[in-house]
Amino acid sequence: YSWKKLEKKDSMDIINKDLSIVFIDKSSKYPFGHFLTKYKDVWMDPWINLPDSQMVAGFRKELPGKPTYLVFPNN
């Protein structure tokens, strides 16, 4: 795996590849940011019910925030 800080000029195509891991920026809902993983056209969210202390993982069709970093497999 490698990583990249995303810039405004980067297209969404770069993050929409299977097994990509994206860090979304801090927001009111995610005060420390949040990581999600792309798999088969959905985003796996390891804590979809944040801030509930009883963590539940789930899948999302879209990212819930602005992507700032990308971790991706080396091919």
Short mmCIF file of the N, C-alpha and C atoms (twelve columns), coordinates in Angstrom:
data_MODEL
# 
_entry.id   MODEL 
# 
loop_
_atom_site.group_PDB 
_atom_site.id 
_atom_site.type_symbol 
_atom_site.label_atom_id 
_atom_site.label_alt_id 
_atom_site.label_comp_id 
_atom_site.label_asym_id 
_atom_site.label_seq_id 
_atom_site.Cartn_x 
_atom_site.Cartn_y 
_atom_site.Cartn_z 
_atom_site.pdbx_PDB_model_num 
ATOM 1   N N  . TYR A 1  0.831   -1.191 0.000   1 
ATOM 2   C CA . TYR A 1  0.000   0.000  0.000   1 
ATOM 3   C C  . TYR A 1  0.869   1.245  0.000   1 
ATOM 4   N N  . SER A 2  0.337   2.309  -0.606  1 
ATOM 5   C CA . SER A 2  0.958   3.631  -0.600  1 
ATOM 6   C C  . SER A 2  -0.112  4.632  -0.182  1 
ATOM 7   N N  . TRP A 3  0.302   5.871  0.036   1 
ATOM 8   C CA . TRP A 3  -0.676  6.891  0.413   1 
ATOM 9   C C  . TRP A 3  -0.446  8.164  -0.379  1 
ATOM 10  N N  . LYS A 4  -1.469  9.013  -0.410  1 
ATOM 11  C CA . LYS A 4  -1.413  10.264 -1.146  1 
ATOM 12  C C  . LYS A 4  -2.316  11.271 -0.458  1 
ATOM 13  N N  . LYS A 5  -1.815  12.495 -0.290  1 
ATOM 14  C CA . LYS A 5  -2.673  13.596 0.162   1 
ATOM 15  C C  . LYS A 5  -3.444  14.056 -1.056  1 
ATOM 16  N N  . LEU A 6  -4.756  14.090 -0.949  1 
ATOM 17  C CA . LEU A 6  -5.592  14.475 -2.080  1 
ATOM 18  C C  . LEU A 6  -5.611  15.989 -2.248  1 
ATOM 19  N N  . GLU A 7  -5.554  16.418 -3.478  1 
ATOM 20  C CA . GLU A 7  -5.607  17.837 -3.832  1 
ATOM 21  C C  . GLU A 7  -6.924  18.119 -4.540  1 
ATOM 22  N N  . LYS A 8  -7.298  19.381 -4.628  1 
ATOM 23  C CA . LYS A 8  -8.541  19.757 -5.311  1 
ATOM 24  C C  . LYS A 8  -8.574  19.267 -6.751  1 
ATOM 25  N N  . LYS A 9  -7.413  19.216 -7.395  1 
ATOM 26  C CA . LYS A 9  -7.357  18.818 -8.802  1 
ATOM 27  C C  . LYS A 9  -7.566  17.322 -9.021  1 
ATOM 28  N N  . ASP A 10 -7.442  16.511 -7.964  1 
ATOM 29  C CA . ASP A 10 -7.633  15.059 -8.092  1 
ATOM 30  C C  . ASP A 10 -9.099  14.758 -8.373  1 
ATOM 31  N N  . SER A 11 -9.345  13.864 -9.320  1 
ATOM 32  C CA . SER A 11 -10.723 13.484 -9.635  1 
ATOM 33  C C  . SER A 11 -11.182 12.407 -8.660  1 
ATOM 34  N N  . MET A 12 -12.488 12.226 -8.575  1 
ATOM 35  C CA . MET A 12 -13.043 11.193 -7.696  1 
ATOM 36  C C  . MET A 12 -12.686 9.799  -8.199  1 
ATOM 37  N N  . ASP A 13 -12.332 9.667  -9.483  1 
ATOM 38  C CA . ASP A 13 -11.965 8.356  -10.023 1 
ATOM 39  C C  . ASP A 13 -10.791 7.747  -9.272  1 
ATOM 40  N N  . ILE A 14 -9.890  8.594  -8.791  1 
ATOM 41  C CA . ILE A 14 -8.692  8.095  -8.112  1 
ATOM 42  C C  . ILE A 14 -9.046  7.384  -6.800  1 
ATOM 43  N N  . ILE A 15 -10.120 7.788  -6.145  1 
ATOM 44  C CA . ILE A 15 -10.468 7.162  -4.862  1 
ATOM 45  C C  . ILE A 15 -11.489 6.051  -5.010  1 
ATOM 46  N N  . ASN A 16 -12.108 5.904  -6.159  1 
ATOM 47  C CA . ASN A 16 -13.197 4.944  -6.330  1 
ATOM 48  C C  . ASN A 16 -12.756 3.561  -6.786  1 
ATOM 49  N N  . LYS A 17 -11.558 3.160  -6.466  1 
ATOM 50  C CA . LYS A 17 -11.065 1.835  -6.823  1 
ATOM 51  C C  . LYS A 17 -11.199 0.903  -5.624  1 
ATOM 52  N N  . ASP A 18 -11.561 -0.361 -5.900  1 
ATOM 53  C CA . ASP A 18 -11.701 -1.328 -4.811  1 
ATOM 54  C C  . ASP A 18 -10.454 -1.384 -3.945  1 
ATOM 55  N N  . LEU A 19 -10.682 -1.523 -2.659  1 
ATOM 56  C CA . LEU A 19 -9.672  -1.644 -1.606  1 
ATOM 57  C C  . LEU A 19 -8.959  -0.346 -1.294  1 
ATOM 58  N N  . SER A 20 -9.438  0.774  -1.837  1 
ATOM 59  C CA . SER A 20 -8.912  2.077  -1.445  1 
ATOM 60  C C  . SER A 20 -9.424  2.411  -0.051  1 
ATOM 61  N N  . ILE A 21 -8.588  3.060  0.728   1 
ATOM 62  C CA . ILE A 21 -8.961  3.523  2.060   1 
ATOM 63  C C  . ILE A 21 -8.881  5.040  2.027   1 
ATOM 64  N N  . VAL A 22 -9.967  5.690  2.425   1 
ATOM 65  C CA . VAL A 22 -10.023 7.145  2.358   1 
ATOM 66  C C  . VAL A 22 -10.202 7.710  3.762   1 
ATOM 67  N N  . PHE A 23 -9.470  8.773  4.044   1 
ATOM 68  C CA . PHE A 23 -9.664  9.524  5.282   1 
ATOM 69  C C  . PHE A 23 -10.452 10.767 4.929   1 
ATOM 70  N N  . ILE A 24 -11.609 10.956 5.579   1 
ATOM 71  C CA . ILE A 24 -12.377 12.179 5.339   1 
ATOM 72  C C  . ILE A 24 -12.026 13.209 6.399   1 
ATOM 73  N N  . ASP A 25 -12.111 14.452 6.002   1 
ATOM 74  C CA . ASP A 25 -11.710 15.590 6.830   1 
ATOM 75  C C  . ASP A 25 -12.591 15.734 8.071   1 
ATOM 76  N N  . LYS A 26 -12.064 16.429 9.062   1 
ATOM 77  C CA . LYS A 26 -12.812 16.735 10.280  1 
ATOM 78  C C  . LYS A 26 -14.073 17.510 9.923   1 
ATOM 79  N N  . SER A 27 -15.137 17.263 10.693  1 
ATOM 80  C CA . SER A 27 -16.392 17.993 10.519  1 
ATOM 81  C C  . SER A 27 -17.138 17.949 11.856  1 
ATOM 82  N N  . SER A 28 -18.307 18.543 11.909  1 
ATOM 83  C CA . SER A 28 -19.063 18.498 13.162  1 
ATOM 84  C C  . SER A 28 -19.460 17.062 13.518  1 
ATOM 85  N N  . LYS A 29 -19.776 16.252 12.502  1 
ATOM 86  C CA . LYS A 29 -20.143 14.856 12.764  1 
ATOM 87  C C  . LYS A 29 -18.915 13.997 13.052  1 
ATOM 88  N N  . TYR A 30 -17.783 14.313 12.402  1 
ATOM 89  C CA . TYR A 30 -16.537 13.553 12.567  1 
ATOM 90  C C  . TYR A 30 -15.444 14.497 13.068  1 
ATOM 91  N N  . PRO A 31 -15.443 14.832 14.362  1 
ATOM 92  C CA . PRO A 31 -14.509 15.836 14.873  1 
ATOM 93  C C  . PRO A 31 -13.028 15.456 14.753  1 
ATOM 94  N N  . PHE A 32 -12.730 14.182 14.510  1 
ATOM 95  C CA . PHE A 32 -11.343 13.745 14.333  1 
ATOM 96  C C  . PHE A 32 -11.103 13.177 12.940  1 
ATOM 97  N N  . GLY A 33 -12.085 13.304 12.039  1 
ATOM 98  C CA . GLY A 33 -12.011 12.685 10.733  1 
ATOM 99  C C  . GLY A 33 -12.503 11.248 10.840  1 
ATOM 100 N N  . HIS A 34 -12.405 10.510 9.728   1 
ATOM 101 C CA . HIS A 34 -12.940 9.142  9.723   1 
ATOM 102 C C  . HIS A 34 -12.373 8.388  8.523   1 
ATOM 103 N N  . PHE A 35 -12.153 7.092  8.670   1 
ATOM 104 C CA . PHE A 35 -11.653 6.237  7.589   1 
ATOM 105 C C  . PHE A 35 -12.781 5.355  7.049   1 
ATOM 106 N N  . LEU A 36 -12.811 5.179  5.715   1 
ATOM 107 C CA . LEU A 36 -13.744 4.270  5.057   1 
ATOM 108 C C  . LEU A 36 -12.983 3.516  3.973   1 
ATOM 109 N N  . THR A 37 -13.444 2.320  3.632   1 
ATOM 110 C CA . THR A 37 -12.794 1.484  2.620   1 
ATOM 111 C C  . THR A 37 -13.756 1.200  1.478   1 
ATOM 112 N N  . LYS A 38 -13.274 1.335  0.243   1 
ATOM 113 C CA . LYS A 38 -14.092 1.090  -0.947  1 
ATOM 114 C C  . LYS A 38 -14.054 -0.388 -1.307  1 
ATOM 115 N N  . TYR A 39 -15.252 -0.968 -1.528  1 
ATOM 116 C CA . TYR A 39 -15.316 -2.355 -1.959  1 
ATOM 117 C C  . TYR A 39 -16.619 -2.589 -2.721  1 
ATOM 118 N N  . LYS A 40 -16.489 -3.023 -3.968  1 
ATOM 119 C CA . LYS A 40 -17.638 -3.357 -4.817  1 
ATOM 120 C C  . LYS A 40 -18.679 -2.237 -4.859  1 
ATOM 121 N N  . ASP A 41 -18.255 -1.051 -5.214  1 
ATOM 122 C CA . ASP A 41 -19.130 0.106  -5.415  1 
ATOM 123 C C  . ASP A 41 -19.802 0.650  -4.158  1 
ATOM 124 N N  . VAL A 42 -19.346 0.247  -2.974  1 
ATOM 125 C CA . VAL A 42 -19.853 0.833  -1.734  1 
ATOM 126 C C  . VAL A 42 -18.678 1.134  -0.811  1 
ATOM 127 N N  . TRP A 43 -18.923 1.952  0.182   1 
ATOM 128 C CA . TRP A 43 -17.919 2.303  1.186   1 
ATOM 129 C C  . TRP A 43 -18.230 1.560  2.473   1 
ATOM 130 N N  . MET A 44 -17.278 0.776  2.971   1 
ATOM 131 C CA . MET A 44 -17.433 0.111  4.259   1 
ATOM 132 C C  . MET A 44 -17.066 1.113  5.334   1 
ATOM 133 N N  . ASP A 45 -18.001 1.345  6.237   1 
ATOM 134 C CA . ASP A 45 -17.813 2.297  7.326   1 
ATOM 135 C C  . ASP A 45 -17.731 1.493  8.617   1 
ATOM 136 N N  . PRO A 46 -16.564 1.478  9.275   1 
ATOM 137 C CA . PRO A 46 -16.401 0.650  10.469  1 
ATOM 138 C C  . PRO A 46 -17.182 1.151  11.686  1 
ATOM 139 N N  . TRP A 47 -17.731 2.374  11.587  1 
ATOM 140 C CA . TRP A 47 -18.493 2.934  12.706  1 
ATOM 141 C C  . TRP A 47 -19.586 3.811  12.113  1 
ATOM 142 N N  . ILE A 48 -20.522 3.178  11.418  1 
ATOM 143 C CA . ILE A 48 -21.546 3.900  10.656  1 
ATOM 144 C C  . ILE A 48 -22.503 4.684  11.557  1 
ATOM 145 N N  . ASN A 49 -22.625 4.280  12.806  1 
ATOM 146 C CA . ASN A 49 -23.538 4.955  13.723  1 
ATOM 147 C C  . ASN A 49 -22.823 5.910  14.683  1 
ATOM 148 N N  . LEU A 50 -21.644 6.383  14.299  1 
ATOM 149 C CA . LEU A 50 -20.910 7.357  15.114  1 
ATOM 150 C C  . LEU A 50 -21.821 8.530  15.429  1 
ATOM 151 N N  . PRO A 51 -21.907 9.011  16.631  1 
ATOM 152 C CA . PRO A 51 -21.046 8.825  17.794  1 
ATOM 153 C C  . PRO A 51 -21.547 7.788  18.804  1 
ATOM 154 N N  . ASP A 52 -22.516 6.971  18.455  1 
ATOM 155 C CA . ASP A 52 -23.023 5.953  19.371  1 
ATOM 156 C C  . ASP A 52 -21.861 5.104  19.875  1 
ATOM 157 N N  . SER A 53 -21.789 4.882  21.178  1 
ATOM 158 C CA . SER A 53 -20.669 4.126  21.745  1 
ATOM 159 C C  . SER A 53 -20.749 2.630  21.425  1 
ATOM 160 N N  . GLN A 54 -21.899 2.152  20.994  1 
ATOM 161 C CA . GLN A 54 -22.047 0.760  20.564  1 
ATOM 162 C C  . GLN A 54 -21.784 0.703  19.057  1 
ATOM 163 N N  . MET A 55 -20.505 0.593  18.682  1 
ATOM 164 C CA . MET A 55 -20.104 0.644  17.265  1 
ATOM 165 C C  . MET A 55 -20.820 -0.397 16.417  1 
ATOM 166 N N  . VAL A 56 -21.253 0.049  15.241  1 
ATOM 167 C CA . VAL A 56 -21.859 -0.833 14.252  1 
ATOM 168 C C  . VAL A 56 -21.211 -0.506 12.911  1 
ATOM 169 N N  . ALA A 57 -20.737 -1.532 12.201  1 
ATOM 170 C CA . ALA A 57 -20.180 -1.340 10.865  1 
ATOM 171 C C  . ALA A 57 -21.308 -1.448 9.850   1 
ATOM 172 N N  . GLY A 58 -21.120 -0.802 8.702   1 
ATOM 173 C CA . GLY A 58 -22.128 -0.861 7.659   1 
ATOM 174 C C  . GLY A 58 -21.568 -0.359 6.347   1 
ATOM 175 N N  . PHE A 59 -22.429 -0.254 5.353   1 
ATOM 176 C CA . PHE A 59 -22.011 0.172  4.018   1 
ATOM 177 C C  . PHE A 59 -22.765 1.422  3.596   1 
ATOM 178 N N  . ARG A 60 -22.054 2.290  2.864   1 
ATOM 179 C CA . ARG A 60 -22.622 3.530  2.347   1 
ATOM 180 C C  . ARG A 60 -22.419 3.576  0.843   1 
ATOM 181 N N  . LYS A 61 -23.349 4.207  0.134   1 
ATOM 182 C CA . LYS A 61 -23.193 4.399  -1.307  1 
ATOM 183 C C  . LYS A 61 -22.225 5.546  -1.596  1 
ATOM 184 N N  . GLU A 62 -22.196 6.570  -0.720  1 
ATOM 185 C CA . GLU A 62 -21.360 7.752  -0.939  1 
ATOM 186 C C  . GLU A 62 -20.553 8.067  0.316   1 
ATOM 187 N N  . LEU A 63 -19.452 8.765  0.109   1 
ATOM 188 C CA . LEU A 63 -18.649 9.211  1.250   1 
ATOM 189 C C  . LEU A 63 -19.430 10.254 2.048   1 
ATOM 190 N N  . PRO A 64 -19.338 10.216 3.373   1 
ATOM 191 C CA . PRO A 64 -20.069 11.170 4.199   1 
ATOM 192 C C  . PRO A 64 -19.306 12.468 4.474   1 
ATOM 193 N N  . GLY A 65 -18.246 12.723 3.738   1 
ATOM 194 C CA . GLY A 65 -17.464 13.934 3.959   1 
ATOM 195 C C  . GLY A 65 -16.442 14.141 2.864   1 
ATOM 196 N N  . LYS A 66 -15.575 15.129 3.066   1 
ATOM 197 C CA . LYS A 66 -14.563 15.486 2.078   1 
ATOM 198 C C  . LYS A 66 -13.327 14.587 2.234   1 
ATOM 199 N N  . PRO A 67 -12.961 13.834 1.182   1 
ATOM 200 C CA . PRO A 67 -11.766 12.990 1.272   1 
ATOM 201 C C  . PRO A 67 -10.492 13.836 1.256   1 
ATOM 202 N N  . THR A 68 -9.569  13.547 2.168   1 
ATOM 203 C CA . THR A 68 -8.324  14.325 2.235   1 
ATOM 204 C C  . THR A 68 -7.073  13.472 2.033   1 
ATOM 205 N N  . TYR A 69 -7.127  12.207 2.396   1 
ATOM 206 C CA . TYR A 69 -6.006  11.299 2.191   1 
ATOM 207 C C  . TYR A 69 -6.528  9.999  1.590   1 
ATOM 208 N N  . LEU A 70 -5.670  9.372  0.805   1 
ATOM 209 C CA . LEU A 70 -5.998  8.104  0.161   1 
ATOM 210 C C  . LEU A 70 -4.885  7.111  0.433   1 
ATOM 211 N N  . VAL A 71 -5.256  5.908  0.875   1 
ATOM 212 C CA . VAL A 71 -4.328  4.794  1.015   1 
ATOM 213 C C  . VAL A 71 -4.778  3.768  -0.020  1 
ATOM 214 N N  . PHE A 72 -3.858  3.307  -0.865  1 
ATOM 215 C CA . PHE A 72 -4.253  2.460  -1.978  1 
ATOM 216 C C  . PHE A 72 -3.244  1.337  -2.177  1 
ATOM 217 N N  . PRO A 73 -3.714  0.185  -2.746  1 
ATOM 218 C CA . PRO A 73 -2.821  -0.946 -2.973  1 
ATOM 219 C C  . PRO A 73 -1.821  -0.650 -4.090  1 
ATOM 220 N N  . ASN A 74 -0.597  -1.113 -3.908  1 
ATOM 221 C CA . ASN A 74 0.409   -1.026 -4.978  1 
ATOM 222 C C  . ASN A 74 0.150   -2.170 -5.944  1 
ATOM 223 N N  . ASN A 75 0.042   -1.852 -7.197  1 
ATOM 224 C CA . ASN A 75 -0.197  -2.909 -8.205  1 
ATOM 225 C C  . ASN A 75 1.051   -3.188 -8.988  1 
# 
